[in-house]
GROMACS .gro file of C-alpha atoms in nm:
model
  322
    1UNK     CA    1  10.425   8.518   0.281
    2UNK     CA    2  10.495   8.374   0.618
    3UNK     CA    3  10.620   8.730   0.734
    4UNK     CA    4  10.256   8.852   0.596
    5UNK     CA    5  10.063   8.650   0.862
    6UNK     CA    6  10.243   8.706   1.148
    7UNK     CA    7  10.242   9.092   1.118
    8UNK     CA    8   9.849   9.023   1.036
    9UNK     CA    9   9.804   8.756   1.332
   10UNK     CA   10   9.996   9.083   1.546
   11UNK     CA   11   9.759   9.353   1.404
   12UNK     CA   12   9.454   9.139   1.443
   13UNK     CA   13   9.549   9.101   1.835
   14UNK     CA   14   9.638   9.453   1.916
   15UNK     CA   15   9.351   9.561   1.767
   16UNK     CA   16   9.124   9.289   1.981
   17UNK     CA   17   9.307   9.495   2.261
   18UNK     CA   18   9.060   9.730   2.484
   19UNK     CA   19   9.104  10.125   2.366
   20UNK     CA   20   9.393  10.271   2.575
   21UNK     CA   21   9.536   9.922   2.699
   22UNK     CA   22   9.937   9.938   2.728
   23UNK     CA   23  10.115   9.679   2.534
   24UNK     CA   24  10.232   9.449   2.753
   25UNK     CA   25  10.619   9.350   2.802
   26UNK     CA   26  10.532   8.976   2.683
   27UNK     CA   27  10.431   9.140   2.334
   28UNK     CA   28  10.779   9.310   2.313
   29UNK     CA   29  10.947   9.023   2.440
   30UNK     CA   30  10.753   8.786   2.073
   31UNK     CA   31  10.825   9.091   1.887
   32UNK     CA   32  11.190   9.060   1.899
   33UNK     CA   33  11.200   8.674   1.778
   34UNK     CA   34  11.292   8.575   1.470
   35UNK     CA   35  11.173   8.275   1.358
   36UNK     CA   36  10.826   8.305   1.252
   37UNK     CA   37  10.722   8.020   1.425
   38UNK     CA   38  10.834   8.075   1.757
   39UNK     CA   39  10.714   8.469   1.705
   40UNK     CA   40  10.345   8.316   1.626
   41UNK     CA   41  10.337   8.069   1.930
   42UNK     CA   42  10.463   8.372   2.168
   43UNK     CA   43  10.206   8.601   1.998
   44UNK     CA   44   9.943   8.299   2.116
   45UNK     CA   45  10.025   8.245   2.463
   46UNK     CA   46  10.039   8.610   2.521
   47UNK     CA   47   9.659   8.649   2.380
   48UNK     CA   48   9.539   8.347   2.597
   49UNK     CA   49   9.714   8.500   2.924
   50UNK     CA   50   9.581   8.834   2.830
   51UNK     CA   51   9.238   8.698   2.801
   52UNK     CA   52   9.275   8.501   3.173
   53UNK     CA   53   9.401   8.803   3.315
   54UNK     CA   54   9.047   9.034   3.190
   55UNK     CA   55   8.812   8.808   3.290
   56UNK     CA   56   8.990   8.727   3.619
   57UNK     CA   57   8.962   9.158   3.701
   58UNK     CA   58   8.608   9.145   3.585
   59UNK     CA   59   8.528   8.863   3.851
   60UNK     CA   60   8.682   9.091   4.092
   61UNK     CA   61   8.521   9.433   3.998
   62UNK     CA   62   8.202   9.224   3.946
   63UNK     CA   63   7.922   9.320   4.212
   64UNK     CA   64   7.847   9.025   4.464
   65UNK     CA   65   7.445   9.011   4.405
   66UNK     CA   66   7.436   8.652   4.449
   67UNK     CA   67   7.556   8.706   4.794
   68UNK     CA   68   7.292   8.890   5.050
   69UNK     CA   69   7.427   9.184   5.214
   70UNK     CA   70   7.546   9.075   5.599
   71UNK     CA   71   7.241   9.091   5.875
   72UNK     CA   72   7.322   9.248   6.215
   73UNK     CA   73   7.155   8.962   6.314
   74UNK     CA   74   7.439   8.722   6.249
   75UNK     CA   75   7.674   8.927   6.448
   76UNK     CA   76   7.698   8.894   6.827
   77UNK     CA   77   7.584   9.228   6.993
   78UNK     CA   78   7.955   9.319   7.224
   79UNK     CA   79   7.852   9.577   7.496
   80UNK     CA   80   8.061   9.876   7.497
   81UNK     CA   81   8.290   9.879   7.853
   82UNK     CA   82   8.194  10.090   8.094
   83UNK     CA   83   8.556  10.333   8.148
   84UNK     CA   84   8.392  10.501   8.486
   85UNK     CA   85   8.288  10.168   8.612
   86UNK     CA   86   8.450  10.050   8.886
   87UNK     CA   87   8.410   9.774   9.238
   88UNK     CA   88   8.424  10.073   9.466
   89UNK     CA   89   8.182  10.274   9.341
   90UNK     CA   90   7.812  10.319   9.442
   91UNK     CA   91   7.657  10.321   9.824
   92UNK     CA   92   7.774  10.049  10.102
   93UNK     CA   93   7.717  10.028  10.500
   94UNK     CA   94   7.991   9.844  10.688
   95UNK     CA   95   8.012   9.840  11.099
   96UNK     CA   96   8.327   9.879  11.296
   97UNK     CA   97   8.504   9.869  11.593
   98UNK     CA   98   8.787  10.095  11.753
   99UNK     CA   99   9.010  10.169  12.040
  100UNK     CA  100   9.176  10.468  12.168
  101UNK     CA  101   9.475  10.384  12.343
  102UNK     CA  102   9.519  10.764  12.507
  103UNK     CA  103   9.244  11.030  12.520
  104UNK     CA  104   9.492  11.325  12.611
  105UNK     CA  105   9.391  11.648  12.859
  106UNK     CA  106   9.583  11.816  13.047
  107UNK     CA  107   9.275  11.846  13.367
  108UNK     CA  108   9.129  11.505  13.281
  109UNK     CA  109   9.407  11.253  13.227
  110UNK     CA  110   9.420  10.981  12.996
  111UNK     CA  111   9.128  10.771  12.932
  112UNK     CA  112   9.096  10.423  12.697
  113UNK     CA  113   8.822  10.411  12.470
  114UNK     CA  114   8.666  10.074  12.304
  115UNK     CA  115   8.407  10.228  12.013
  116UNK     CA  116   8.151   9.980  11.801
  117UNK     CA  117   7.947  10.141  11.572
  118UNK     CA  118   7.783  10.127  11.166
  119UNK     CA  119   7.781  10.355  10.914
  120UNK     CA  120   7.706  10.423  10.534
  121UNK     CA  121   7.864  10.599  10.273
  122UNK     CA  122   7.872  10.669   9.877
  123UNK     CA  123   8.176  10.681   9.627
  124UNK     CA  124   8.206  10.858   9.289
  125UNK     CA  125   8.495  10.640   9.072
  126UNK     CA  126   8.643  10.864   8.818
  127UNK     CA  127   8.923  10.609   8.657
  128UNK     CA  128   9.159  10.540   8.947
  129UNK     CA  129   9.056  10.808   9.188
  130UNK     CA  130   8.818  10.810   9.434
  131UNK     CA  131   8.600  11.069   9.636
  132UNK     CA  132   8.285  11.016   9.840
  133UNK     CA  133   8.104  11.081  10.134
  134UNK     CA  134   8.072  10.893  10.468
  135UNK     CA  135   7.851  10.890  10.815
  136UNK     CA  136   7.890  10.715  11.077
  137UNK     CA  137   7.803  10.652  11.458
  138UNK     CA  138   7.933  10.482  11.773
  139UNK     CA  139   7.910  10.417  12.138
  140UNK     CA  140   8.207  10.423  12.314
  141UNK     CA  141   8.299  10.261  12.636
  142UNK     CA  142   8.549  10.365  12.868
  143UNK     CA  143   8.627  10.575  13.132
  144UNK     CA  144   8.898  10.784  13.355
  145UNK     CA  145   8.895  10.777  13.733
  146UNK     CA  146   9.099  11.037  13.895
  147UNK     CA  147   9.164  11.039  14.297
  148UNK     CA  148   9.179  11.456  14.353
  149UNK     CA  149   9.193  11.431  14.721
  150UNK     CA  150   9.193  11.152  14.939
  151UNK     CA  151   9.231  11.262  15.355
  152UNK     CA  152   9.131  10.971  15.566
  153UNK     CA  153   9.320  11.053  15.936
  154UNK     CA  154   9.210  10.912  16.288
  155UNK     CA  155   9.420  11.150  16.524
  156UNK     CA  156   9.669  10.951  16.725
  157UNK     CA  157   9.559  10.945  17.121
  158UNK     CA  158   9.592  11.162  17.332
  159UNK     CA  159   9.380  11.382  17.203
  160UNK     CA  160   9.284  11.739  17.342
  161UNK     CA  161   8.912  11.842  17.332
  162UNK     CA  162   8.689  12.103  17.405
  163UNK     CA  163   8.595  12.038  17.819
  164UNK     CA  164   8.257  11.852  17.830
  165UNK     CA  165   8.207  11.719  17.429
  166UNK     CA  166   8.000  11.403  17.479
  167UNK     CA  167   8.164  11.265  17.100
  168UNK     CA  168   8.446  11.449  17.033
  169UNK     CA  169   8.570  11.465  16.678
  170UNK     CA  170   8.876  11.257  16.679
  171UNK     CA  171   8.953  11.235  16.317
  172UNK     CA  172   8.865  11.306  15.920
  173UNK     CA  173   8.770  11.190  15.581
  174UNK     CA  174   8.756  11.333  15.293
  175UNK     CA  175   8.804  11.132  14.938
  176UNK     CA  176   8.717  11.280  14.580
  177UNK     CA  177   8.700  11.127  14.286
  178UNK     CA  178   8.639  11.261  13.949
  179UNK     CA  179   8.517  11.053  13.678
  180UNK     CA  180   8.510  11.109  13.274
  181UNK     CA  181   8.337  10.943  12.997
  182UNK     CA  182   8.240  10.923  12.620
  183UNK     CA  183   7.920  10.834  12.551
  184UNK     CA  184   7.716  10.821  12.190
  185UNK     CA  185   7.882  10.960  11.875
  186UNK     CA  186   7.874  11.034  11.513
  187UNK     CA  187   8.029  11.251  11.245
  188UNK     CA  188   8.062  11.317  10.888
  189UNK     CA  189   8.376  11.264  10.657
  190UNK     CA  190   8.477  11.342  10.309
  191UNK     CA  191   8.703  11.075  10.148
  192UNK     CA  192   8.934  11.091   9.866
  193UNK     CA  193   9.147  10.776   9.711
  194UNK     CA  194   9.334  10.610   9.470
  195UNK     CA  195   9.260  10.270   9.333
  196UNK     CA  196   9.465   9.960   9.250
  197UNK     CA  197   9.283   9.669   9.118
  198UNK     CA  198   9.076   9.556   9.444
  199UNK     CA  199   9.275   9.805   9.686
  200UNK     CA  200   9.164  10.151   9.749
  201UNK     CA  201   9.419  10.368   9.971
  202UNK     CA  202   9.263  10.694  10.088
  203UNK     CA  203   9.278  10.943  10.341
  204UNK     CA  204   8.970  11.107  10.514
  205UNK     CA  205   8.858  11.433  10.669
  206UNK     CA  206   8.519  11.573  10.859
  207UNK     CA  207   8.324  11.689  11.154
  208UNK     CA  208   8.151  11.502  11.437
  209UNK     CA  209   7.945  11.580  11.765
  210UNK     CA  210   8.053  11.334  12.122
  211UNK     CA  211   7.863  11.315  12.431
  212UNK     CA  212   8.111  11.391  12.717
  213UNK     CA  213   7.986  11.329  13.076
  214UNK     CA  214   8.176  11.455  13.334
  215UNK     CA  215   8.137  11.354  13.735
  216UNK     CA  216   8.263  11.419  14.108
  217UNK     CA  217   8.195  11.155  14.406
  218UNK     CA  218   8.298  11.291  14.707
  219UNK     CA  219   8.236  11.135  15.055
  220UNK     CA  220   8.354  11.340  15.365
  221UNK     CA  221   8.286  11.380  15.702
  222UNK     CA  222   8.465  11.322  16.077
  223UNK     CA  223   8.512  10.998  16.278
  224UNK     CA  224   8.362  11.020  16.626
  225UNK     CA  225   8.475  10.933  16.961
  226UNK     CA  226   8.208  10.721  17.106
  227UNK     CA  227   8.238  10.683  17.497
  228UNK     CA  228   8.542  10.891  17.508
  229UNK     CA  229   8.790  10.756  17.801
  230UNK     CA  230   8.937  11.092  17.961
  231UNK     CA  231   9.219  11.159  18.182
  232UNK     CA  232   9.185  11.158  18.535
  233UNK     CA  233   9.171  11.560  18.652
  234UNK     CA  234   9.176  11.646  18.247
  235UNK     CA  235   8.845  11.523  18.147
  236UNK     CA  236   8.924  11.779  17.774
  237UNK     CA  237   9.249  11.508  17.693
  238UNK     CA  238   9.100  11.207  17.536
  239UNK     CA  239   9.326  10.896  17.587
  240UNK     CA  240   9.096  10.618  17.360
  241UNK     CA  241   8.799  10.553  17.261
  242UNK     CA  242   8.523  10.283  17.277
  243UNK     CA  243   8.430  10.289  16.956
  244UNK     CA  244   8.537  10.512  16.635
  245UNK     CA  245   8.230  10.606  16.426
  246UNK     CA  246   8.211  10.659  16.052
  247UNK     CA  247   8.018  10.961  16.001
  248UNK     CA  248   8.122  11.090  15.644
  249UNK     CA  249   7.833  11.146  15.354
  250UNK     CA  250   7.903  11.020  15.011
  251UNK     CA  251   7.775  11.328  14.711
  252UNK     CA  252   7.762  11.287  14.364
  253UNK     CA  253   7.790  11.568  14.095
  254UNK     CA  254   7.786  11.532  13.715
  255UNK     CA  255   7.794  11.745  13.398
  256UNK     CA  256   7.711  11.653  13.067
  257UNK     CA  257   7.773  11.804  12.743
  258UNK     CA  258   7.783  11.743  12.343
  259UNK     CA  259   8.132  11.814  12.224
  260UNK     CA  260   8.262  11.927  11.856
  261UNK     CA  261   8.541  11.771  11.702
  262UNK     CA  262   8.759  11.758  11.390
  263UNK     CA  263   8.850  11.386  11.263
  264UNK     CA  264   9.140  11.307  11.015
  265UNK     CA  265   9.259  10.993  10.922
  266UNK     CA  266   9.440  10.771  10.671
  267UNK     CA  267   9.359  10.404  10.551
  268UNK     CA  268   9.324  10.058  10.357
  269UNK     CA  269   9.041   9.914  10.202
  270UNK     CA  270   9.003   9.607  10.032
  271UNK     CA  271   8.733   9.389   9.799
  272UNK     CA  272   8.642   9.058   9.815
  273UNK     CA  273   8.345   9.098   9.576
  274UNK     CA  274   8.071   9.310   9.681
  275UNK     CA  275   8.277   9.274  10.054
  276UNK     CA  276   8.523   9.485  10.163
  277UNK     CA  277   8.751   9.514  10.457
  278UNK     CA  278   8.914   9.811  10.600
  279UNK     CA  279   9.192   9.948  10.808
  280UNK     CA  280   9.215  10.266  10.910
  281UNK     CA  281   9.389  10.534  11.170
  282UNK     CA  282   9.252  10.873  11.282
  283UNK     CA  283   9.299  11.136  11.477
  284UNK     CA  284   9.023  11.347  11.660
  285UNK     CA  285   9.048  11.714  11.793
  286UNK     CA  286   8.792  11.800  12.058
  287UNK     CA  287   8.727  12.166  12.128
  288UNK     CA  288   8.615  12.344  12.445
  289UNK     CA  289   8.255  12.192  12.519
  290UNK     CA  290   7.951  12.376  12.764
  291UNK     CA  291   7.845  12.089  12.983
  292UNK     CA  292   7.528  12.179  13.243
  293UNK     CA  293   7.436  12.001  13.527
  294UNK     CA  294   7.230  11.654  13.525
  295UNK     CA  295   7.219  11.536  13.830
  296UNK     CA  296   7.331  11.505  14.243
  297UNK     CA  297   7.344  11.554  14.584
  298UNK     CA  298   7.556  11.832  14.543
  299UNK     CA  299   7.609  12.074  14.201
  300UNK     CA  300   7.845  12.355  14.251
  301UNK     CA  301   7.761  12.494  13.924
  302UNK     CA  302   7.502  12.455  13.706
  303UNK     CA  303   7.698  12.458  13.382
  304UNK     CA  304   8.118  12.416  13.299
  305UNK     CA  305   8.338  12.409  13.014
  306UNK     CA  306   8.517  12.066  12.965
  307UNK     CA  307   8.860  12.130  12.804
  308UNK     CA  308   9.013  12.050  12.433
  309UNK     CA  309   9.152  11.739  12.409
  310UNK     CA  310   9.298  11.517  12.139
  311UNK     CA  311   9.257  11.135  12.063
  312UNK     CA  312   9.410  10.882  11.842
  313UNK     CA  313   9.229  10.545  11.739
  314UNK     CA  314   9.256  10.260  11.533
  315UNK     CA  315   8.979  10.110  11.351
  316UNK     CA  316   8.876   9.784  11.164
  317UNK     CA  317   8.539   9.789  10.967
  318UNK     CA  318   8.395   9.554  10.763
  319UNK     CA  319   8.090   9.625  10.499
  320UNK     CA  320   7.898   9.509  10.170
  321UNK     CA  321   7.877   9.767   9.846
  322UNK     CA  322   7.556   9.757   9.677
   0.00000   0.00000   0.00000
């Protein structure tokens, strides 16, 4: 009889099971007991933990409509980072200051240059590298003063003379100097870069225009005998003087001209917020210039060629980016 029931209690649960559902391994494990008793109590926990486990699933698969969907509004709005974006990109100005240590040519010497000047510029930042574009312009200040000639003689007494010369010519001086300068500048340069964090190391290239002046002094003329003391019975031998007088002319000539010229250089920069700071060297290569005539006592020609030259500066600039 007991036997009876259990097998019933059994059908009556699988039965109460959902169409399909696999018997569980906690229904094989009562099915193999023996005693009746223990076989029921099994079959009993096994229908209440079946029963916990359904509606626990259904809770899960259940849809949340109590709950209102999430607003956009309760989220903070995060702007998207800017990859491109970067502290040295965008237009600046900056001003500077230079010095040439040795203006080379071969006809003109060597000549130091200070330079002060401003400038603006605008860089494109693609990730770490650089390019942009640059102007700039200066005055320099300096100049090279070359002796070409220098004849300053007084004749030592005596002195022979042509027969009855009231002032004879008893000497001569002649002293040239020739004097060149840079003036008012400017030039365009292309630069490219590559970034690291707040340091940008780049080198440059571009084009400029230089005024160039050019000018002679000259002063020249003799020294004069003035009451001549002559030898007695040789009145053409002069044996001193009374007085020696100065008659030389000073003349001025000068020639000015806009020179071309390559620039190259290489450099440091550094931020400090929208501030920046920057070293840099360069090289300029001046080519033959037409200078004409602006001025004088004295022009010998109306228009020259200056010569090619090279420099080499040194620069410091300082700026703001915008």
């Amino acid at each position: 009889m007991r036997m009876l029931f259990c097998a019933a209690v059994a059908t009556v649960f699988l039965m109460s099971l959902p169409a399909g559902a696999a018997i569980s391994e906690d229904l094989v494990f009562c099915s193999k007991l023996t005693a009746p008793k223990e076989r029921l109590a099994c079959y009993d926990a096994a229908a209440r933990i079946e029963r916990l486990s359904a509606s626990g699933q259904k809770r899960a698969n259940a849809p949340s409509r109590l709950l209102p969907p999430p607003s956009a509004e309760g989220f903070a709005s995060v702007e998207r980072p800017d990859l491109h974006s970067s502290n040295f990109s965008g237009a600046y100005v900056f001003g500077y200051g230079g010095y040439a240590p040795s203006l080379n040519s071969i006809e003109y010497g060597h000549l130091n240059l200070t330079t002060f000047g401003a400038g603006l510029g605008y860089n494109h930042v693609d990730g770490k590298f650089l390019i942009g574009i640059e102007a700039r312009g200066a005055n320099s200040f300096g100049r090279n003063v070359t002796q070409i000639e220098a004849s300053d003689v007084i004749s030592p007494f005596p002195i022979v003379v042509s027969p009855g010369t009231a002032e004879p010519v008893v000497g001569y001086k002649r002293i040239s100097d020739r004097k060149f300068s840079a003036g008012v500048g400017g030039d365009i340069s292309m630069r490219f870069g590559l970034i690291d964090d707040d340091w940008l190391f780049y080198g440059k290239i571009g084009a400029g225009l230089q005024d160039m002046v050019l000018a002679y002094d000259w002063t020249d003329g003799p020294y004069v005998c003035i009451n001549p003391a002559r030898q007695p019975g040789s009145p053409e031998i002069i044996i001193g003087c009374g007085e020696i007088r100065d008659d030389s002319v000073k003349r001025h000539s000068a020639w000015s001209g806009i020179a071309t010229y390559l620039v190259a250089g290489i450099g440091v920069e550094r931020n400090y917020g929208q501030l920046f700071a920057r070293l840099e060297g360069e090289v300029k290569s001046f080519g033959p210039t037409f200078a004409y005539a602006t001025g004088g006592t004295i022009n010998t020609s109306t228009q020259i060629t200056l010569p090619s030259f090279i420099s080499f500066s040194a620069n410091a600039a300082v700026g703001y980016r915008f």
